Amino acid sequence: MNRSITTRIMLLMGVSFVLSAFADNHNVEGTTQDQLCRLVITNNGTQMISFLNAADVRLYNNYRNIYCKPQVGFEGGSLLKTADHYGAKDVFDKLVQSIKVEDIFWEHPVDDNIRNTKIIAYKN
């Protein structure tokens, strides 16, 4: 009898842990995306971090859900692509430190022949 109660408690804790992990990975609202893109374009890294904290957006889990819309001379894309296009070095540095390594290469995968590909190691 005690084993079955212990097993149920452990199962319940496991399910709640998994659900909490999924809850953290959610779609970012359009207005939030637009504001983030504006902050990236203006190269305002400090304000971007404050905005992310206030909006409770975790780039580590939600980076791929954020898309900056096309504008004149820019085809649209991720926050890193936007920062690179507009020369927003401060924001670019903060983004690289805030996202997963896989997300850095998500838009532009590394070549199959990695021996002939230069990769600049940026993250510590």
mmCIF file with all atom_site columns, N, CA and C in Angstrom, residues 58-116:
data_model
loop_
_atom_site.group_PDB
_atom_site.id
_atom_site.type_symbol
_atom_site.label_atom_id
_atom_site.label_alt_id
_atom_site.label_comp_id
_atom_site.label_asym_id
_atom_site.label_entity_id
_atom_site.label_seq_id
_atom_site.pdbx_PDB_ins_code
_atom_site.Cartn_x
_atom_site.Cartn_y
_atom_site.Cartn_z
_atom_site.occupancy
_atom_site.B_iso_or_equiv
_atom_site.pdbx_formal_charge
_atom_site.auth_seq_id
_atom_site.auth_comp_id
_atom_site.auth_asym_id
_atom_site.auth_atom_id
_atom_site.pdbx_PDB_model_num
ATOM 1   N N  . ARG A 1 58  ? 11.497 34.660 -21.585 1.00 0.00 ? 58  ARG A N  1
ATOM 2   C CA . ARG A 1 58  ? 12.811 34.038 -21.426 1.00 0.00 ? 58  ARG A CA 1
ATOM 3   C C  . ARG A 1 58  ? 13.342 33.676 -22.816 1.00 0.00 ? 58  ARG A C  1
ATOM 4   N N  . LEU A 1 59  ? 14.342 34.417 -23.273 1.00 0.00 ? 59  LEU A N  1
ATOM 5   C CA . LEU A 1 59  ? 14.894 34.158 -24.606 1.00 0.00 ? 59  LEU A CA 1
ATOM 6   C C  . LEU A 1 59  ? 15.455 32.754 -24.728 1.00 0.00 ? 59  LEU A C  1
ATOM 7   N N  . TYR A 1 60  ? 15.993 32.222 -23.641 1.00 0.00 ? 60  TYR A N  1
ATOM 8   C CA . TYR A 1 60  ? 16.595 30.891 -23.687 1.00 0.00 ? 60  TYR A CA 1
ATOM 9   C C  . TYR A 1 60  ? 15.584 29.853 -24.160 1.00 0.00 ? 60  TYR A C  1
ATOM 10  N N  . ASN A 1 61  ? 14.316 30.020 -23.771 1.00 0.00 ? 61  ASN A N  1
ATOM 11  C CA . ASN A 1 61  ? 13.275 29.058 -24.147 1.00 0.00 ? 61  ASN A CA 1
ATOM 12  C C  . ASN A 1 61  ? 12.432 29.507 -25.332 1.00 0.00 ? 61  ASN A C  1
ATOM 13  N N  . ASN A 1 62  ? 12.379 30.799 -25.607 1.00 0.00 ? 62  ASN A N  1
ATOM 14  C CA . ASN A 1 62  ? 11.434 31.321 -26.594 1.00 0.00 ? 62  ASN A CA 1
ATOM 15  C C  . ASN A 1 62  ? 12.074 31.991 -27.800 1.00 0.00 ? 62  ASN A C  1
ATOM 16  N N  . TYR A 1 63  ? 13.374 31.903 -27.956 1.00 0.00 ? 63  TYR A N  1
ATOM 17  C CA . TYR A 1 63  ? 14.050 32.642 -29.023 1.00 0.00 ? 63  TYR A CA 1
ATOM 18  C C  . TYR A 1 63  ? 13.469 32.350 -30.404 1.00 0.00 ? 63  TYR A C  1
ATOM 19  N N  . ARG A 1 64  ? 13.201 31.096 -30.693 1.00 0.00 ? 64  ARG A N  1
ATOM 20  C CA . ARG A 1 64  ? 12.715 30.721 -32.031 1.00 0.00 ? 64  ARG A CA 1
ATOM 21  C C  . ARG A 1 64  ? 11.270 31.148 -32.282 1.00 0.00 ? 64  ARG A C  1
ATOM 22  N N  . ASN A 1 65  ? 10.560 31.563 -31.253 1.00 0.00 ? 65  ASN A N  1
ATOM 23  C CA . ASN A 1 65  ? 9.176  32.015 -31.410 1.00 0.00 ? 65  ASN A CA 1
ATOM 24  C C  . ASN A 1 65  ? 9.086  33.508 -31.718 1.00 0.00 ? 65  ASN A C  1
ATOM 25  N N  . ILE A 1 66  ? 10.206 34.197 -31.744 1.00 0.00 ? 66  ILE A N  1
ATOM 26  C CA . ILE A 1 66  ? 10.211 35.645 -31.965 1.00 0.00 ? 66  ILE A CA 1
ATOM 27  C C  . ILE A 1 66  ? 10.717 35.926 -33.375 1.00 0.00 ? 66  ILE A C  1
ATOM 28  N N  . TYR A 1 67  ? 9.924  36.669 -34.152 1.00 0.00 ? 67  TYR A N  1
ATOM 29  C CA . TYR A 1 67  ? 10.249 36.961 -35.542 1.00 0.00 ? 67  TYR A CA 1
ATOM 30  C C  . TYR A 1 67  ? 10.040 38.446 -35.802 1.00 0.00 ? 67  TYR A C  1
ATOM 31  N N  . CYS A 1 68  ? 11.040 39.093 -36.355 1.00 0.00 ? 68  CYS A N  1
ATOM 32  C CA . CYS A 1 68  ? 10.914 40.502 -36.725 1.00 0.00 ? 68  CYS A CA 1
ATOM 33  C C  . CYS A 1 68  ? 10.401 40.591 -38.161 1.00 0.00 ? 68  CYS A C  1
ATOM 34  N N  . LYS A 1 69  ? 9.396  41.417 -38.354 1.00 0.00 ? 69  LYS A N  1
ATOM 35  C CA . LYS A 1 69  ? 8.735  41.541 -39.657 1.00 0.00 ? 69  LYS A CA 1
ATOM 36  C C  . LYS A 1 69  ? 9.636  42.237 -40.673 1.00 0.00 ? 69  LYS A C  1
ATOM 37  N N  . PRO A 1 70  ? 9.420  41.939 -41.950 1.00 0.00 ? 70  PRO A N  1
ATOM 38  C CA . PRO A 1 70  ? 10.197 42.613 -43.001 1.00 0.00 ? 70  PRO A CA 1
ATOM 39  C C  . PRO A 1 70  ? 9.949  44.121 -42.997 1.00 0.00 ? 70  PRO A C  1
ATOM 40  N N  . GLN A 1 71  ? 10.982 44.864 -43.322 1.00 0.00 ? 71  GLN A N  1
ATOM 41  C CA . GLN A 1 71  ? 10.899 46.313 -43.469 1.00 0.00 ? 71  GLN A CA 1
ATOM 42  C C  . GLN A 1 71  ? 11.676 46.678 -44.725 1.00 0.00 ? 71  GLN A C  1
ATOM 43  N N  . VAL A 1 72  ? 11.632 47.929 -45.092 1.00 0.00 ? 72  VAL A N  1
ATOM 44  C CA . VAL A 1 72  ? 12.344 48.372 -46.290 1.00 0.00 ? 72  VAL A CA 1
ATOM 45  C C  . VAL A 1 72  ? 13.833 48.048 -46.135 1.00 0.00 ? 72  VAL A C  1
ATOM 46  N N  . GLY A 1 73  ? 14.362 47.248 -47.045 1.00 0.00 ? 73  GLY A N  1
ATOM 47  C CA . GLY A 1 73  ? 15.768 46.882 -47.013 1.00 0.00 ? 73  GLY A CA 1
ATOM 48  C C  . GLY A 1 73  ? 16.104 45.724 -46.094 1.00 0.00 ? 73  GLY A C  1
ATOM 49  N N  . PHE A 1 74  ? 15.103 45.161 -45.430 1.00 0.00 ? 74  PHE A N  1
ATOM 50  C CA . PHE A 1 74  ? 15.329 44.031 -44.517 1.00 0.00 ? 74  PHE A CA 1
ATOM 51  C C  . PHE A 1 74  ? 14.238 43.004 -44.747 1.00 0.00 ? 74  PHE A C  1
ATOM 52  N N  . GLU A 1 75  ? 14.638 41.758 -44.975 1.00 0.00 ? 75  GLU A N  1
ATOM 53  C CA . GLU A 1 75  ? 13.675 40.705 -45.316 1.00 0.00 ? 75  GLU A CA 1
ATOM 54  C C  . GLU A 1 75  ? 12.977 40.084 -44.116 1.00 0.00 ? 75  GLU A C  1
ATOM 55  N N  . GLY A 1 76  ? 13.326 40.501 -42.915 1.00 0.00 ? 76  GLY A N  1
ATOM 56  C CA . GLY A 1 76  ? 12.735 39.921 -41.713 1.00 0.00 ? 76  GLY A CA 1
ATOM 57  C C  . GLY A 1 76  ? 13.545 38.737 -41.228 1.00 0.00 ? 76  GLY A C  1
ATOM 58  N N  . GLY A 1 77  ? 13.306 38.341 -39.986 1.00 0.00 ? 77  GLY A N  1
ATOM 59  C CA . GLY A 1 77  ? 14.019 37.187 -39.444 1.00 0.00 ? 77  GLY A CA 1
ATOM 60  C C  . GLY A 1 77  ? 14.127 37.241 -37.938 1.00 0.00 ? 77  GLY A C  1
ATOM 61  N N  . SER A 1 78  ? 15.064 36.484 -37.418 1.00 0.00 ? 78  SER A N  1
ATOM 62  C CA . SER A 1 78  ? 15.250 36.368 -35.974 1.00 0.00 ? 78  SER A CA 1
ATOM 63  C C  . SER A 1 78  ? 15.825 37.659 -35.388 1.00 0.00 ? 78  SER A C  1
ATOM 64  N N  . LEU A 1 79  ? 15.889 37.703 -34.063 1.00 0.00 ? 79  LEU A N  1
ATOM 65  C CA . LEU A 1 79  ? 16.467 38.866 -33.394 1.00 0.00 ? 79  LEU A CA 1
ATOM 66  C C  . LEU A 1 79  ? 17.948 39.025 -33.735 1.00 0.00 ? 79  LEU A C  1
ATOM 67  N N  . LEU A 1 80  ? 18.685 37.912 -33.795 1.00 0.00 ? 80  LEU A N  1
ATOM 68  C CA . LEU A 1 80  ? 20.110 37.989 -34.157 1.00 0.00 ? 80  LEU A CA 1
ATOM 69  C C  . LEU A 1 80  ? 20.289 38.503 -35.579 1.00 0.00 ? 80  LEU A C  1
ATOM 70  N N  . LYS A 1 81  ? 19.457 38.014 -36.476 1.00 0.00 ? 81  LYS A N  1
ATOM 71  C CA . LYS A 1 81  ? 19.538 38.450 -37.873 1.00 0.00 ? 81  LYS A CA 1
ATOM 72  C C  . LYS A 1 81  ? 19.222 39.944 -37.971 1.00 0.00 ? 81  LYS A C  1
ATOM 73  N N  . THR A 1 82  ? 18.241 40.392 -37.197 1.00 0.00 ? 82  THR A N  1
ATOM 74  C CA . THR A 1 82  ? 17.871 41.806 -37.182 1.00 0.00 ? 82  THR A CA 1
ATOM 75  C C  . THR A 1 82  ? 19.010 42.650 -36.619 1.00 0.00 ? 82  THR A C  1
ATOM 76  N N  . ALA A 1 83  ? 19.578 42.212 -35.500 1.00 0.00 ? 83  ALA A N  1
ATOM 77  C CA . ALA A 1 83  ? 20.690 42.948 -34.882 1.00 0.00 ? 83  ALA A CA 1
ATOM 78  C C  . ALA A 1 83  ? 21.884 43.020 -35.829 1.00 0.00 ? 83  ALA A C  1
ATOM 79  N N  . ASP A 1 84  ? 22.159 41.939 -36.515 1.00 0.00 ? 84  ASP A N  1
ATOM 80  C CA . ASP A 1 84  ? 23.274 41.913 -37.462 1.00 0.00 ? 84  ASP A CA 1
ATOM 81  C C  . ASP A 1 84  ? 23.016 42.858 -38.624 1.00 0.00 ? 84  ASP A C  1
ATOM 82  N N  . HIS A 1 85  ? 21.802 42.838 -39.152 1.00 0.00 ? 85  HIS A N  1
ATOM 83  C CA . HIS A 1 85  ? 21.459 43.689 -40.297 1.00 0.00 ? 85  HIS A CA 1
ATOM 84  C C  . HIS A 1 85  ? 21.589 45.173 -39.951 1.00 0.00 ? 85  HIS A C  1
ATOM 85  N N  . TYR A 1 86  ? 21.128 45.557 -38.767 1.00 0.00 ? 86  TYR A N  1
ATOM 86  C CA . TYR A 1 86  ? 21.133 46.966 -38.370 1.00 0.00 ? 86  TYR A CA 1
ATOM 87  C C  . TYR A 1 86  ? 22.405 47.369 -37.619 1.00 0.00 ? 86  TYR A C  1
ATOM 88  N N  . GLY A 1 87  ? 23.362 46.465 -37.471 1.00 0.00 ? 87  GLY A N  1
ATOM 89  C CA . GLY A 1 87  ? 24.622 46.793 -36.804 1.00 0.00 ? 87  GLY A CA 1
ATOM 90  C C  . GLY A 1 87  ? 24.463 47.084 -35.325 1.00 0.00 ? 87  GLY A C  1
ATOM 91  N N  . ALA A 1 88  ? 23.529 46.407 -34.685 1.00 0.00 ? 88  ALA A N  1
ATOM 92  C CA . ALA A 1 88  ? 23.245 46.626 -33.261 1.00 0.00 ? 88  ALA A CA 1
ATOM 93  C C  . ALA A 1 88  ? 24.151 45.730 -32.414 1.00 0.00 ? 88  ALA A C  1
ATOM 94  N N  . LYS A 1 89  ? 25.399 46.154 -32.233 1.00 0.00 ? 89  LYS A N  1
ATOM 95  C CA . LYS A 1 89  ? 26.397 45.323 -31.561 1.00 0.00 ? 89  LYS A CA 1
ATOM 96  C C  . LYS A 1 89  ? 26.058 45.064 -30.097 1.00 0.00 ? 89  LYS A C  1
ATOM 97  N N  . ASP A 1 90  ? 25.611 46.074 -29.370 1.00 0.00 ? 90  ASP A N  1
ATOM 98  C CA . ASP A 1 90  ? 25.276 45.907 -27.949 1.00 0.00 ? 90  ASP A CA 1
ATOM 99  C C  . ASP A 1 90  ? 24.185 44.855 -27.774 1.00 0.00 ? 90  ASP A C  1
ATOM 100 N N  . VAL A 1 91  ? 23.134 44.962 -28.563 1.00 0.00 ? 91  VAL A N  1
ATOM 101 C CA . VAL A 1 91  ? 22.030 44.001 -28.493 1.00 0.00 ? 91  VAL A CA 1
ATOM 102 C C  . VAL A 1 91  ? 22.497 42.630 -28.969 1.00 0.00 ? 91  VAL A C  1
ATOM 103 N N  . PHE A 1 92  ? 23.284 42.586 -30.024 1.00 0.00 ? 92  PHE A N  1
ATOM 104 C CA . PHE A 1 92  ? 23.790 41.314 -30.550 1.00 0.00 ? 92  PHE A CA 1
ATOM 105 C C  . PHE A 1 92  ? 24.557 40.559 -29.463 1.00 0.00 ? 92  PHE A C  1
ATOM 106 N N  . ASP A 1 93  ? 25.433 41.274 -28.752 1.00 0.00 ? 93  ASP A N  1
ATOM 107 C CA . ASP A 1 93  ? 26.213 40.646 -27.673 1.00 0.00 ? 93  ASP A CA 1
ATOM 108 C C  . ASP A 1 93  ? 25.307 40.098 -26.579 1.00 0.00 ? 93  ASP A C  1
ATOM 109 N N  . LYS A 1 94  ? 24.301 40.870 -26.190 1.00 0.00 ? 94  LYS A N  1
ATOM 110 C CA . LYS A 1 94  ? 23.376 40.417 -25.139 1.00 0.00 ? 94  LYS A CA 1
ATOM 111 C C  . LYS A 1 94  ? 22.554 39.212 -25.605 1.00 0.00 ? 94  LYS A C  1
ATOM 112 N N  . LEU A 1 95  ? 22.155 39.210 -26.866 1.00 0.00 ? 95  LEU A N  1
ATOM 113 C CA . LEU A 1 95  ? 21.388 38.082 -27.405 1.00 0.00 ? 95  LEU A CA 1
ATOM 114 C C  . LEU A 1 95  ? 22.213 36.800 -27.406 1.00 0.00 ? 95  LEU A C  1
ATOM 115 N N  . VAL A 1 96  ? 23.445 36.894 -27.860 1.00 0.00 ? 96  VAL A N  1
ATOM 116 C CA . VAL A 1 96  ? 24.304 35.712 -27.928 1.00 0.00 ? 96  VAL A CA 1
ATOM 117 C C  . VAL A 1 96  ? 24.506 35.118 -26.541 1.00 0.00 ? 96  VAL A C  1
ATOM 118 N N  . GLN A 1 97  ? 24.570 35.958 -25.529 1.00 0.00 ? 97  GLN A N  1
ATOM 119 C CA . GLN A 1 97  ? 24.749 35.480 -24.159 1.00 0.00 ? 97  GLN A CA 1
ATOM 120 C C  . GLN A 1 97  ? 23.464 34.921 -23.565 1.00 0.00 ? 97  GLN A C  1
ATOM 121 N N  . SER A 1 98  ? 22.317 35.208 -24.177 1.00 0.00 ? 98  SER A N  1
ATOM 122 C CA . SER A 1 98  ? 21.023 34.841 -23.590 1.00 0.00 ? 98  SER A CA 1
ATOM 123 C C  . SER A 1 98  ? 20.341 33.648 -24.244 1.00 0.00 ? 98  SER A C  1
ATOM 124 N N  . ILE A 1 99  ? 20.869 33.146 -25.345 1.00 0.00 ? 99  ILE A N  1
ATOM 125 C CA . ILE A 1 99  ? 20.171 32.074 -26.056 1.00 0.00 ? 99  ILE A CA 1
ATOM 126 C C  . ILE A 1 99  ? 21.016 30.802 -26.084 1.00 0.00 ? 99  ILE A C  1
ATOM 127 N N  . LYS A 1 100 ? 20.393 29.726 -26.513 1.00 0.00 ? 100 LYS A N  1
ATOM 128 C CA . LYS A 1 100 ? 21.081 28.438 -26.620 1.00 0.00 ? 100 LYS A CA 1
ATOM 129 C C  . LYS A 1 100 ? 22.056 28.471 -27.797 1.00 0.00 ? 100 LYS A C  1
ATOM 130 N N  . VAL A 1 101 ? 23.116 27.705 -27.688 1.00 0.00 ? 101 VAL A N  1
ATOM 131 C CA . VAL A 1 101 ? 24.089 27.626 -28.778 1.00 0.00 ? 101 VAL A CA 1
ATOM 132 C C  . VAL A 1 101 ? 23.416 27.125 -30.052 1.00 0.00 ? 101 VAL A C  1
ATOM 133 N N  . GLU A 1 102 ? 22.498 26.150 -29.915 1.00 0.00 ? 102 GLU A N  1
ATOM 134 C CA . GLU A 1 102 ? 21.804 25.622 -31.098 1.00 0.00 ? 102 GLU A CA 1
ATOM 135 C C  . GLU A 1 102 ? 21.019 26.711 -31.811 1.00 0.00 ? 102 GLU A C  1
ATOM 136 N N  . ASP A 1 103 ? 20.503 27.695 -31.050 1.00 0.00 ? 103 ASP A N  1
ATOM 137 C CA . ASP A 1 103 ? 19.719 28.766 -31.656 1.00 0.00 ? 103 ASP A CA 1
ATOM 138 C C  . ASP A 1 103 ? 20.589 29.721 -32.464 1.00 0.00 ? 103 ASP A C  1
ATOM 139 N N  . ILE A 1 104 ? 21.868 29.798 -32.126 1.00 0.00 ? 104 ILE A N  1
ATOM 140 C CA . ILE A 1 104 ? 22.766 30.660 -32.896 1.00 0.00 ? 104 ILE A CA 1
ATOM 141 C C  . ILE A 1 104 ? 22.887 30.136 -34.327 1.00 0.00 ? 104 ILE A C  1
ATOM 142 N N  . PHE A 1 105 ? 22.949 28.814 -34.468 1.00 0.00 ? 105 PHE A N  1
ATOM 143 C CA . PHE A 1 105 ? 23.106 28.210 -35.790 1.00 0.00 ? 105 PHE A CA 1
ATOM 144 C C  . PHE A 1 105 ? 21.782 27.753 -36.385 1.00 0.00 ? 105 PHE A C  1
ATOM 145 N N  . TRP A 1 106 ? 20.665 28.058 -35.742 1.00 0.00 ? 106 TRP A N  1
ATOM 146 C CA . TRP A 1 106 ? 19.355 27.595 -36.186 1.00 0.00 ? 106 TRP A CA 1
ATOM 147 C C  . TRP A 1 106 ? 18.995 28.144 -37.565 1.00 0.00 ? 106 TRP A C  1
ATOM 148 N N  . GLU A 1 107 ? 19.152 29.440 -37.774 1.00 0.00 ? 107 GLU A N  1
ATOM 149 C CA . GLU A 1 107 ? 18.787 30.044 -39.058 1.00 0.00 ? 107 GLU A CA 1
ATOM 150 C C  . GLU A 1 107 ? 19.793 29.719 -40.157 1.00 0.00 ? 107 GLU A C  1
ATOM 151 N N  . HIS A 1 108 ? 21.041 29.622 -39.791 1.00 0.00 ? 108 HIS A N  1
ATOM 152 C CA . HIS A 1 108 ? 22.102 29.355 -40.763 1.00 0.00 ? 108 HIS A CA 1
ATOM 153 C C  . HIS A 1 108 ? 22.915 28.164 -40.284 1.00 0.00 ? 108 HIS A C  1
ATOM 154 N N  . PRO A 1 109 ? 22.452 26.950 -40.589 1.00 0.00 ? 109 PRO A N  1
ATOM 155 C CA . PRO A 1 109 ? 23.158 25.750 -40.121 1.00 0.00 ? 109 PRO A CA 1
ATOM 156 C C  . PRO A 1 109 ? 24.588 25.686 -40.653 1.00 0.00 ? 109 PRO A C  1
ATOM 157 N N  . VAL A 1 110 ? 25.429 25.043 -39.889 1.00 0.00 ? 110 VAL A N  1
ATOM 158 C CA . VAL A 1 110 ? 26.823 24.848 -40.274 1.00 0.00 ? 110 VAL A CA 1
ATOM 159 C C  . VAL A 1 110 ? 26.877 23.869 -41.443 1.00 0.00 ? 110 VAL A C  1
ATOM 160 N N  . ASP A 1 111 ? 27.825 24.072 -42.346 1.00 0.00 ? 111 ASP A N  1
ATOM 161 C CA . ASP A 1 111 ? 27.987 23.174 -43.496 1.00 0.00 ? 111 ASP A CA 1
ATOM 162 C C  . ASP A 1 111 ? 28.249 21.746 -43.042 1.00 0.00 ? 111 ASP A C  1
ATOM 163 N N  . ASP A 1 112 ? 27.886 20.792 -43.921 1.00 0.00 ? 112 ASP A N  1
ATOM 164 C CA . ASP A 1 112 ? 28.158 19.387 -43.630 1.00 0.00 ? 112 ASP A CA 1
ATOM 165 C C  . ASP A 1 112 ? 29.661 19.134 -43.498 1.00 0.00 ? 112 ASP A C  1
ATOM 166 N N  . ASN A 1 113 ? 30.438 19.793 -44.319 1.00 0.00 ? 113 ASN A N  1
ATOM 167 C CA . ASN A 1 113 ? 31.888 19.640 -44.274 1.00 0.00 ? 113 ASN A CA 1
ATOM 168 C C  . ASN A 1 113 ? 32.452 20.660 -43.288 1.00 0.00 ? 113 ASN A C  1
ATOM 169 N N  . ILE A 1 114 ? 32.343 20.361 -42.003 1.00 0.00 ? 114 ILE A N  1
ATOM 170 C CA . ILE A 1 114 ? 32.697 21.321 -40.954 1.00 0.00 ? 114 ILE A CA 1
ATOM 171 C C  . ILE A 1 114 ? 34.190 21.633 -40.922 1.00 0.00 ? 114 ILE A C  1
ATOM 172 N N  . ARG A 1 115 ? 35.015 20.778 -41.483 1.00 0.00 ? 115 ARG A N  1
ATOM 173 C CA . ARG A 1 115 ? 36.462 21.029 -41.475 1.00 0.00 ? 115 ARG A CA 1
ATOM 174 C C  . ARG A 1 115 ? 36.817 22.280 -42.270 1.00 0.00 ? 115 ARG A C  1
ATOM 175 N N  . ASN A 1 116 ? 36.039 22.589 -43.287 1.00 0.00 ? 116 ASN A N  1
ATOM 176 C CA . ASN A 1 116 ? 36.317 23.758 -44.116 1.00 0.00 ? 116 ASN A CA 1
ATOM 177 C C  . ASN A 1 116 ? 35.469 24.962 -43.723 1.00 0.00 ? 116 ASN A C  1
#
